[in-house]
mmCIF file of C-alpha atoms in Angstrom:
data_model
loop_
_atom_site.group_PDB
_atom_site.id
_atom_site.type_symbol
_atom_site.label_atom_id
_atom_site.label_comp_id
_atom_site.label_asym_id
_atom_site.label_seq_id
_atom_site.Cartn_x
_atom_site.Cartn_y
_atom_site.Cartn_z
ATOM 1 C CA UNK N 8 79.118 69.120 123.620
ATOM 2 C CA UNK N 9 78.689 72.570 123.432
ATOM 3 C CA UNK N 10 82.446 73.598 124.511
ATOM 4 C CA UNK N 11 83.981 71.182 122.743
ATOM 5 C CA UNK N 12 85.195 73.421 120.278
ATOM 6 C CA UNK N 13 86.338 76.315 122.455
ATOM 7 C CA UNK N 14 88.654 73.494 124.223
ATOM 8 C CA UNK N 15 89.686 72.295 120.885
ATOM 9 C CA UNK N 16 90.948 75.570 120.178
ATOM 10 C CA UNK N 17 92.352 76.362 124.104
ATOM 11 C CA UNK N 18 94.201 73.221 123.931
ATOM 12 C CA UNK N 19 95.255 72.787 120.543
ATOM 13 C CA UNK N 20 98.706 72.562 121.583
ATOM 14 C CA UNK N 21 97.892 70.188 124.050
ATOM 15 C CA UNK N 22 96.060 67.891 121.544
ATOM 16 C CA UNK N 23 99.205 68.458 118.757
ATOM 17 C CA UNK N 24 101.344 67.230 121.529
ATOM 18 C CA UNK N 25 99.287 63.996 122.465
ATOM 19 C CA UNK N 26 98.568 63.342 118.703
ATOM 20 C CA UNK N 27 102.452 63.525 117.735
ATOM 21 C CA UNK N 28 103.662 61.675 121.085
ATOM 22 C CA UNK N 29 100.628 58.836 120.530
ATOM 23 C CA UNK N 30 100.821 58.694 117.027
ATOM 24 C CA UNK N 31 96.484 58.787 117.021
ATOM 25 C CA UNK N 32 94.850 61.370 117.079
ATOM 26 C CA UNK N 33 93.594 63.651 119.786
ATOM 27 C CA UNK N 34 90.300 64.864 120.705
ATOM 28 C CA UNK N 35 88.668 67.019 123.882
ATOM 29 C CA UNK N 36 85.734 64.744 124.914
ATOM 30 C CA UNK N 37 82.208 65.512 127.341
ATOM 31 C CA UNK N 38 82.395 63.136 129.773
ATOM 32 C CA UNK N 39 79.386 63.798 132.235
ATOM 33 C CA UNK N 40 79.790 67.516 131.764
ATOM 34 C CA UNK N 41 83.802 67.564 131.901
ATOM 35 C CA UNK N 42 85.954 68.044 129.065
ATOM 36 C CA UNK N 43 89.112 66.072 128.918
ATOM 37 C CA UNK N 44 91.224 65.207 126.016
ATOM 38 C CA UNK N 45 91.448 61.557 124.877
ATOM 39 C CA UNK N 46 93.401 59.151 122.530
ATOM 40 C CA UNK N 47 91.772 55.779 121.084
ATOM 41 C CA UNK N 48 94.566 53.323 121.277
ATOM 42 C CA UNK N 49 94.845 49.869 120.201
ATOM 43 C CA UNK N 50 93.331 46.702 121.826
ATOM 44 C CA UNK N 51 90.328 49.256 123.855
ATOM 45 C CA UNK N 52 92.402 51.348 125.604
ATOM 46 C CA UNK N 53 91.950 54.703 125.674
ATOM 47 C CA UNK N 54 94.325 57.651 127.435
ATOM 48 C CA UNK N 55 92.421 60.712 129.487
ATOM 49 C CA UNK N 56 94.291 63.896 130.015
ATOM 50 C CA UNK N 57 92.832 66.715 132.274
ATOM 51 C CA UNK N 58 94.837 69.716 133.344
ATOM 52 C CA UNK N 59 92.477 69.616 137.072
ATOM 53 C CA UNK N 60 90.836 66.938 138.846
ATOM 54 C CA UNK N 61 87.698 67.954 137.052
ATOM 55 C CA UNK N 62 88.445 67.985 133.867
ATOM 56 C CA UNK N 63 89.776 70.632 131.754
ATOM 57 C CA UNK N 64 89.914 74.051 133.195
ATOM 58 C CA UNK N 65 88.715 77.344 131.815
ATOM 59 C CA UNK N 66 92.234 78.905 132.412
ATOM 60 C CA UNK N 67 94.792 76.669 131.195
ATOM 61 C CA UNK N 68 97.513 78.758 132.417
ATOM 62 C CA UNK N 69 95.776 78.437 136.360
ATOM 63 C CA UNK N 70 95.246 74.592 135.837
ATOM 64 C CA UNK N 71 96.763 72.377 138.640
ATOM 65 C CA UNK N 72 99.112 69.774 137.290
ATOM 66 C CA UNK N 73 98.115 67.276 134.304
ATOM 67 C CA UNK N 74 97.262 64.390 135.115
ATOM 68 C CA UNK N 75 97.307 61.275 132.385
ATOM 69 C CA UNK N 76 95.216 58.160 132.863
ATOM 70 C CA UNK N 77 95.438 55.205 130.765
ATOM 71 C CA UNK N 78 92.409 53.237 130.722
ATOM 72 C CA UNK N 79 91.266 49.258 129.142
ATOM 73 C CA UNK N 80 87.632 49.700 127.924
ATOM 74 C CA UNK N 81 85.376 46.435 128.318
ATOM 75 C CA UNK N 82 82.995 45.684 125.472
ATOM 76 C CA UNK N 83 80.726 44.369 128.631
ATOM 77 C CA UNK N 84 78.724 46.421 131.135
ATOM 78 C CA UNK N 85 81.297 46.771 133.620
ATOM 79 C CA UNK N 86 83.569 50.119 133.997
ATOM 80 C CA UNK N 87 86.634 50.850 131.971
ATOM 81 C CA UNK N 88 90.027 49.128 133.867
ATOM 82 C CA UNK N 89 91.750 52.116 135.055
ATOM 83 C CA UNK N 90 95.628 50.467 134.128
ATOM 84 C CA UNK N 91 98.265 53.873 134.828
ATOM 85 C CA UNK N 92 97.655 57.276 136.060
ATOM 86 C CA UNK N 93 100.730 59.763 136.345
ATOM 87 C CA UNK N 94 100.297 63.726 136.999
ATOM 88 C CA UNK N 95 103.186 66.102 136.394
ATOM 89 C CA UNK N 96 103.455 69.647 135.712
ATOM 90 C CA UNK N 97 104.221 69.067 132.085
ATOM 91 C CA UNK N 98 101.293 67.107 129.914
ATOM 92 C CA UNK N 99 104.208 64.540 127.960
ATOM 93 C CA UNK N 100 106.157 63.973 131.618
ATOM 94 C CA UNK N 101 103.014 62.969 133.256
ATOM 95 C CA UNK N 102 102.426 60.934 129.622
ATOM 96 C CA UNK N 103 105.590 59.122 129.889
ATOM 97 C CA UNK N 104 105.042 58.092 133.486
ATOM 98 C CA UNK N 105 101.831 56.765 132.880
ATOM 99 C CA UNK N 106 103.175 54.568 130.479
ATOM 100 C CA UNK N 107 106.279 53.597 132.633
ATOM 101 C CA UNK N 108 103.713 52.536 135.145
ATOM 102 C CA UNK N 109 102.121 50.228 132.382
ATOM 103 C CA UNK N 110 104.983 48.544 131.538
ATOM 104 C CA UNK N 111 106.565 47.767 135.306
ATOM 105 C CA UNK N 112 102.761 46.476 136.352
ATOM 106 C CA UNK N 113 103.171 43.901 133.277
ATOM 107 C CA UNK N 114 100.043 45.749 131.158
ATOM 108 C CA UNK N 115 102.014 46.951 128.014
ATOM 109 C CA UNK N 116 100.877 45.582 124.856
ATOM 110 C CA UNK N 117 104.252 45.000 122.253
ATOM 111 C CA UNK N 118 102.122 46.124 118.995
ATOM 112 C CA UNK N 119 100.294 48.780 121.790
ATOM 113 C CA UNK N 120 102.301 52.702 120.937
ATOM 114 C CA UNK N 121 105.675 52.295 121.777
ATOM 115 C CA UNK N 122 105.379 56.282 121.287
ATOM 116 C CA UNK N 123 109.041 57.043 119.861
ATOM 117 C CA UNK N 124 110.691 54.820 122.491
ATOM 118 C CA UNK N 125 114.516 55.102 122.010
ATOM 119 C CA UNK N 126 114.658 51.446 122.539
ATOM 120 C CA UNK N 127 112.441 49.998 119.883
ATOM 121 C CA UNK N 128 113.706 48.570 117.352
ATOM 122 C CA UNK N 129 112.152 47.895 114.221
ATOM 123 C CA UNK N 130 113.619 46.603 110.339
ATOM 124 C CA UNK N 131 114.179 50.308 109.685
ATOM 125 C CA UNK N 132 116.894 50.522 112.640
ATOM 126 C CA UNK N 133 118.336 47.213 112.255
ATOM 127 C CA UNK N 134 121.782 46.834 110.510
ATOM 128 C CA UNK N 135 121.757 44.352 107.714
ATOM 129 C CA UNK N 136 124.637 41.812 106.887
ATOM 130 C CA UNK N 137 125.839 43.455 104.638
ATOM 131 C CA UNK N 138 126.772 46.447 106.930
#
Protein backbone atom coordinates (compact mmCIF):
# COMPACT_ATOMS: atom_id res chain seq x y z
CA UNK A 1 0.00 0.00 0.00
CA UNK A 2 2.66 2.09 -0.82
CA UNK A 3 0.47 5.03 -2.53
CA UNK A 4 -2.03 4.95 -0.27
CA UNK A 5 -1.06 7.99 1.27
CA UNK A 6 -0.25 10.10 -1.78
CA UNK A 7 -4.07 9.26 -2.83
CA UNK A 8 -5.17 10.11 0.59
CA UNK A 9 -3.78 13.38 0.15
CA UNK A 10 -4.81 13.75 -3.95
CA UNK A 11 -8.25 12.93 -3.02
CA UNK A 12 -8.84 14.32 0.22
CA UNK A 13 -11.64 16.22 -1.04
CA UNK A 14 -12.99 13.36 -2.58
CA UNK A 15 -12.85 11.28 0.67
CA UNK A 16 -14.37 14.60 2.83
CA UNK A 17 -17.14 14.43 0.36
CA UNK A 18 -17.95 10.58 0.65
CA UNK A 19 -17.34 10.72 4.49
CA UNK A 20 -19.91 13.76 4.97
CA UNK A 21 -22.50 12.38 2.23
CA UNK A 22 -22.12 8.56 3.91
CA UNK A 23 -21.87 9.59 7.26
CA UNK A 24 -18.66 6.71 7.66
CA UNK A 25 -15.74 7.33 6.99
CA UNK A 26 -13.67 7.24 3.86
CA UNK A 27 -10.59 5.56 2.94
CA UNK A 28 -8.39 5.00 -0.56
CA UNK A 29 -7.93 1.17 -0.56
CA UNK A 30 -5.19 -1.40 -2.74
CA UNK A 31 -7.26 -3.57 -4.35
CA UNK A 32 -4.97 -5.87 -6.59
CA UNK A 33 -2.70 -2.95 -7.30
CA UNK A 34 -5.60 -0.23 -7.84
CA UNK A 35 -6.45 2.36 -5.51
CA UNK A 36 -10.05 3.22 -5.09
CA UNK A 37 -11.76 4.90 -2.29
CA UNK A 38 -14.22 2.91 -0.13
CA UNK A 39 -16.94 3.29 2.63
CA UNK A 40 -17.82 0.31 5.18
CA UNK A 41 -21.53 0.50 5.47
CA UNK A 42 -23.91 -1.34 7.50
CA UNK A 43 -25.16 -4.97 7.07
CA UNK A 44 -21.54 -5.87 4.67
CA UNK A 45 -21.89 -3.54 2.17
CA UNK A 46 -19.31 -1.60 1.14
CA UNK A 47 -19.30 1.50 -1.66
CA UNK A 48 -16.14 1.69 -4.34
CA UNK A 49 -15.43 4.96 -5.98
CA UNK A 50 -12.78 5.22 -8.83
CA UNK A 51 -12.37 8.31 -10.95
CA UNK A 52 -11.24 5.57 -14.22
CA UNK A 53 -12.09 2.14 -14.94
CA UNK A 54 -8.88 1.21 -13.23
CA UNK A 55 -8.96 2.64 -10.29
CA UNK A 56 -7.86 5.94 -9.22
CA UNK A 57 -5.86 7.93 -11.63
CA UNK A 58 -2.58 9.74 -11.20
CA UNK A 59 -4.17 13.01 -12.59
CA UNK A 60 -7.36 13.59 -11.01
CA UNK A 61 -8.10 16.50 -13.07
CA UNK A 62 -7.60 13.98 -16.54
CA UNK A 63 -9.73 11.17 -14.83
CA UNK A 64 -12.71 9.90 -16.97
CA UNK A 65 -15.99 10.12 -15.13
CA UNK A 66 -16.53 8.61 -11.45
CA UNK A 67 -17.96 5.85 -11.26
CA UNK A 68 -19.71 4.56 -7.74
CA UNK A 69 -20.35 0.90 -7.05
CA UNK A 70 -22.21 -0.35 -4.19
CA UNK A 71 -21.33 -3.73 -3.25
CA UNK A 72 -22.96 -6.74 -0.44
CA UNK A 73 -19.85 -8.56 0.94
CA UNK A 74 -20.46 -12.41 1.78
CA UNK A 75 -18.84 -13.73 4.94
CA UNK A 76 -18.51 -17.06 2.56
CA UNK A 77 -16.02 -17.75 -0.23
CA UNK A 78 -18.00 -16.47 -2.95
CA UNK A 79 -17.45 -12.78 -4.54
CA UNK A 80 -18.91 -9.62 -3.14
CA UNK A 81 -22.80 -9.02 -4.76
CA UNK A 82 -22.20 -6.17 -6.96
CA UNK A 83 -26.00 -4.38 -5.96
CA UNK A 84 -25.73 -0.49 -7.91
CA UNK A 85 -23.16 1.04 -10.05
CA UNK A 86 -23.77 4.73 -11.37
CA UNK A 87 -20.88 6.93 -13.15
CA UNK A 88 -21.29 10.67 -13.58
CA UNK A 89 -19.01 13.44 -14.03
CA UNK A 90 -19.45 14.61 -10.49
CA UNK A 91 -18.34 11.91 -7.55
CA UNK A 92 -21.92 12.72 -5.21
CA UNK A 93 -24.22 12.62 -8.70
CA UNK A 94 -22.84 9.33 -9.64
CA UNK A 95 -23.28 8.60 -5.52
CA UNK A 96 -26.83 9.45 -5.54
CA UNK A 97 -27.63 7.35 -8.58
CA UNK A 98 -26.10 4.45 -7.29
CA UNK A 99 -28.22 4.56 -4.49
CA UNK A 100 -31.43 5.40 -6.54
CA UNK A 101 -30.63 2.22 -8.35
CA UNK A 102 -30.64 0.37 -4.88
CA UNK A 103 -33.74 1.42 -3.85
CA UNK A 104 -35.93 0.89 -7.34
CA UNK A 105 -34.18 -2.87 -7.57
CA UNK A 106 -35.79 -3.45 -3.92
CA UNK A 107 -31.97 -3.72 -2.16
CA UNK A 108 -32.16 -0.67 0.27
CA UNK A 109 -31.82 -1.46 3.79
CA UNK A 110 -34.30 1.18 6.10
CA UNK A 111 -31.55 1.42 9.06
CA UNK A 112 -28.82 1.18 5.79
CA UNK A 113 -27.52 5.43 5.21
CA UNK A 114 -30.37 7.21 4.21
CA UNK A 115 -27.40 9.84 3.50
CA UNK A 116 -29.35 13.26 4.26
CA UNK A 117 -32.41 12.12 2.27
CA UNK A 118 -34.94 15.05 2.26
CA UNK A 119 -37.57 12.53 2.85
CA UNK A 120 -36.57 10.80 6.03
CA UNK A 121 -38.10 11.42 8.73
CA UNK A 122 -36.99 10.80 12.06
CA UNK A 123 -38.38 12.04 15.99
CA UNK A 124 -36.21 15.11 15.43
CA UNK A 125 -38.45 16.25 12.30
CA UNK A 126 -41.67 15.11 13.52
CA UNK A 127 -44.19 17.69 14.95
CA UNK A 128 -45.45 16.80 18.35
CA UNK A 129 -49.14 17.27 19.62
CA UNK A 130 -48.59 19.84 21.13
CA UNK A 131 -47.58 21.85 17.97
Amino acid sequence: MPLTMKYSETYNDALIALAAATHRPANVVNLFGEYAIRVDLEYNRYLLATNTVAGLSDQPDLGDVWLVRFFQSELTDTPDQLLAEASHQWLVDALDTALEQIERAGNKIVADADFGDPARTDALSRPTEAS
